[in-house]
Amino acid sequence: MAKTTLVIMAAGIGSRYGGLKQIDAIGPNGEIVIDYAIYDAIKAGFDKVVFIIRNDIKEAFKEKVGATIEKQVETAYVYQELDKIPVSFSVPDGRAKPWGTAHAVLCCQDAVDGVFAVINADDFYGRSAYQVLSDYLKQARDKDGIYDYSVVGYILNKTLSDHGHVARGVCNVNDQGLLTGITEHTKIQRLEHGRVAYSEDDREWIDISETSIVSMNMWGFTPSLFKEIESRLTAFLKEKINVPKSEYLLPDVVAELIKENKAKVKVLPTEEKWFGVTYKEDLAKVKESIKTLIDKGIYPEKLWQENSSPTKGGSSYKPLRSFRSTLV
C-alpha cells in the first residue's frame, strides 16, 4: 500500500550551521526543528520520512537525527550530489553549489511510493499545517491530465522576523483557491510604525499587505512531479550548467506546470505561526515559543520519551538508485 511520505530537504543543513554539532536546540531536552516537524507529521498521518542529505554528512546526520527518528517512523535517506545528473552531462570544474531544490526532490523518487510532502529542514511549520496538508494529500488525484498539487499558505505577518528582513514568495490565488503564481521578494520586513514593506534595491520600500498569503515551501505532490522534473532537467542544464550558482528550483517547476495548464495547485490556508532562526537573535524567541506550546500541552516536555511518541515505525536502509536509467 502506498504511503504518505514527508520529504525533508536537509542537504544544505551542515553548510549553514558549520557542522551538525552546531544545529541549534530549540526544545528543553536538545530537540531541534526537525524533531518537532516529524512529531507533527506523524500526528497528522504521515507514514514515512525521507531525508535528502549529502554523502559527506550522512554519518553525523544519522547519529544526531536519524538514530532517534528511525525509532518513530519508517525512515529513508537519499543523497543530493553534484554528479547525479543525466549521463550526457558532466559537472563543470569548480562547481560546488548544489543544483537546487527541484534536483533535490528528483533525487528521492525511488524512495517515494505515493503522494508526498516537501518541507525545509530548518523551518517550524506548526501542527495544523501538517494536518491540512496530510488531509489534502490523502484525497489528491491527478485527473484528465491535470496534476493535483497543493501548497500551505501562511499569513505574511505570521512569518516575519523581529530582527531583519526575510525572503518570501507571495502567493497569487484565484477565486477557486488555486495558485496562479508566486511573486518572490527577497527582502520583506516590518518597518517603523508597524508597516510591512519590501525592497528590491535597499532604497525604496514598497508597502505590502501584512495579510498577504505566502509560501514557506511546504508543498504537496502526487508522484507525477518526478517525471516532470526529470524531463525538464536536461533543458535547464543545457542553458545553465556553466553558470556557477545556477539552481533548478522547485517553485519554478511548479510555476511552469501552472502556466502550461498541466497542474492545479490548491492553496491550503493556515493560521499557524511560522518561525525559524533566520538571525541568531531569533533563537531566544523560538525557544520561548516552543516552551509556550509545551505549557499548552501541544508537545510533551521530552518529545521522544516512550509514552509521548506519536507512533512506532521501522527504518528503511535499502540503497536507492540515483534516478531512472537516464541518470548516473
mmCIF file of N, CA, C and O in Angstrom, residues 16 24 46 49 54 56-57 68-69 88 126 138 144 159 163 178 187 200 205 209 214 237 262 267 289 323-324:
data_model
loop_
_atom_site.group_PDB
_atom_site.id
_atom_site.type_symbol
_atom_site.label_atom_id
_atom_site.label_comp_id
_atom_site.label_asym_id
_atom_site.label_seq_id
_atom_site.Cartn_x
_atom_site.Cartn_y
_atom_site.Cartn_z
ATOM 1 N N ARG A 16 25.073 25.348 6.365
ATOM 2 C CA ARG A 16 24.531 26.537 7.027
ATOM 3 C C ARG A 16 24.977 26.641 8.476
ATOM 4 O O ARG A 16 25.197 27.723 8.995
ATOM 5 N N ASP A 24 21.102 24.335 16.203
ATOM 6 C CA ASP A 24 20.539 24.920 17.409
ATOM 7 C C ASP A 24 19.430 24.055 18.001
ATOM 8 O O ASP A 24 18.488 23.656 17.309
ATOM 9 N N PHE A 46 1.281 11.101 8.437
ATOM 10 C CA PHE A 46 2.348 10.703 7.515
ATOM 11 C C PHE A 46 2.944 9.370 7.973
ATOM 12 O O PHE A 46 3.125 9.133 9.167
ATOM 13 N N VAL A 49 9.272 9.016 6.410
ATOM 14 C CA VAL A 49 10.095 10.212 6.286
ATOM 15 C C VAL A 49 11.288 9.893 5.387
ATOM 16 O O VAL A 49 11.940 8.852 5.552
ATOM 17 N N ARG A 54 23.529 15.091 2.109
ATOM 18 C CA ARG A 54 24.733 14.880 1.310
ATOM 19 C C ARG A 54 25.515 13.709 1.895
ATOM 20 O O ARG A 54 25.475 13.448 3.099
ATOM 21 N N ASP A 56 28.595 13.510 2.494
ATOM 22 C CA ASP A 56 29.647 13.878 3.441
ATOM 23 C C ASP A 56 29.120 14.159 4.848
ATOM 24 O O ASP A 56 29.904 14.245 5.794
ATOM 25 N N ILE A 57 27.796 14.275 5.007
ATOM 26 C CA ILE A 57 27.256 14.491 6.349
ATOM 27 C C ILE A 57 26.418 13.308 6.825
ATOM 28 O O ILE A 57 25.819 13.364 7.903
ATOM 29 N N THR A 68 17.306 8.785 16.380
ATOM 30 C CA THR A 68 16.052 8.979 17.115
ATOM 31 C C THR A 68 14.848 8.756 16.222
ATOM 32 O O THR A 68 13.900 8.053 16.592
ATOM 33 N N ILE A 69 14.868 9.329 15.027
ATOM 34 C CA ILE A 69 13.698 9.290 14.147
ATOM 35 C C ILE A 69 13.413 7.872 13.670
ATOM 36 O O ILE A 69 12.248 7.474 13.518
ATOM 37 N N SER A 88 24.596 12.447 -20.202
ATOM 38 C CA SER A 88 25.108 13.272 -21.300
ATOM 39 C C SER A 88 25.777 14.552 -20.801
ATOM 40 O O SER A 88 26.329 15.311 -21.611
ATOM 41 N N GLY A 126 4.243 24.181 12.235
ATOM 42 C CA GLY A 126 3.061 24.129 13.088
ATOM 43 C C GLY A 126 2.184 22.917 12.819
ATOM 44 O O GLY A 126 2.033 22.469 11.686
ATOM 45 N N LYS A 138 -4.197 12.853 1.035
ATOM 46 C CA LYS A 138 -4.870 11.550 1.067
ATOM 47 C C LYS A 138 -6.006 11.452 0.057
ATOM 48 O O LYS A 138 -6.444 10.346 -0.292
ATOM 49 N N ASP A 144 -7.678 13.719 -15.719
ATOM 50 C CA ASP A 144 -7.783 14.291 -17.073
ATOM 51 C C ASP A 144 -6.507 15.010 -17.479
ATOM 52 O O ASP A 144 -6.545 16.079 -18.110
ATOM 53 N N THR A 159 4.920 35.280 9.637
ATOM 54 C CA THR A 159 6.163 34.665 9.148
ATOM 55 C C THR A 159 7.346 35.630 9.182
ATOM 56 O O THR A 159 8.393 35.345 8.599
ATOM 57 N N HIS A 163 14.046 40.738 13.690
ATOM 58 C CA HIS A 163 15.440 41.168 13.682
ATOM 59 C C HIS A 163 15.999 41.467 12.285
ATOM 60 O O HIS A 163 17.214 41.608 12.136
ATOM 61 N N LEU A 178 -6.946 28.453 -5.964
ATOM 62 C CA LEU A 178 -5.829 27.822 -6.654
ATOM 63 C C LEU A 178 -4.699 28.819 -6.878
ATOM 64 O O LEU A 178 -4.934 30.011 -7.112
ATOM 65 N N LYS A 187 13.464 40.641 0.186
ATOM 66 C CA LYS A 187 13.576 41.444 1.406
ATOM 67 C C LYS A 187 12.208 41.994 1.788
ATOM 68 O O LYS A 187 11.703 42.931 1.177
ATOM 69 N N GLU A 200 13.499 45.979 -3.386
ATOM 70 C CA GLU A 200 14.300 45.256 -4.367
ATOM 71 C C GLU A 200 15.683 45.879 -4.522
ATOM 72 O O GLU A 200 16.569 45.289 -5.144
ATOM 73 N N TRP A 205 11.205 51.352 -0.283
ATOM 74 C CA TRP A 205 10.420 50.316 0.400
ATOM 75 C C TRP A 205 8.966 50.477 0.000
ATOM 76 O O TRP A 205 8.390 51.552 0.115
ATOM 77 N N SER A 209 0.539 44.231 1.961
ATOM 78 C CA SER A 209 -0.434 43.872 2.982
ATOM 79 C C SER A 209 0.124 42.781 3.891
ATOM 80 O O SER A 209 0.643 41.770 3.413
ATOM 81 N N VAL A 214 1.566 33.778 1.824
ATOM 82 C CA VAL A 214 2.902 33.486 1.344
ATOM 83 C C VAL A 214 3.181 31.985 1.443
ATOM 84 O O VAL A 214 2.629 31.268 2.281
ATOM 85 N N LEU A 237 19.939 22.195 -17.689
ATOM 86 C CA LEU A 237 21.391 22.002 -17.737
ATOM 87 C C LEU A 237 21.983 22.523 -19.039
ATOM 88 O O LEU A 237 23.087 23.078 -19.045
ATOM 89 N N LYS A 262 -0.904 22.251 -16.817
ATOM 90 C CA LYS A 262 -0.674 20.840 -16.552
ATOM 91 C C LYS A 262 -0.894 20.497 -15.084
ATOM 92 O O LYS A 262 -0.957 19.312 -14.723
ATOM 93 N N VAL A 267 -4.187 26.084 -2.720
ATOM 94 C CA VAL A 267 -3.577 26.800 -1.602
ATOM 95 C C VAL A 267 -4.352 26.447 -0.338
ATOM 96 O O VAL A 267 -5.558 26.689 -0.242
ATOM 97 N N SER A 289 8.743 30.242 22.240
ATOM 98 C CA SER A 289 7.524 29.782 21.572
ATOM 99 C C SER A 289 7.302 28.290 21.786
ATOM 100 O O SER A 289 6.175 27.836 22.019
ATOM 101 N N PHE A 323 18.436 8.055 -10.196
ATOM 102 C CA PHE A 323 17.164 8.456 -10.795
ATOM 103 C C PHE A 323 16.643 7.263 -11.567
ATOM 104 O O PHE A 323 16.583 6.157 -11.060
ATOM 105 N N ARG A 324 16.281 7.466 -12.813
ATOM 106 C CA ARG A 324 15.901 6.373 -13.708
ATOM 107 C C ARG A 324 17.120 5.959 -14.520
ATOM 108 O O ARG A 324 18.250 6.352 -14.253
#
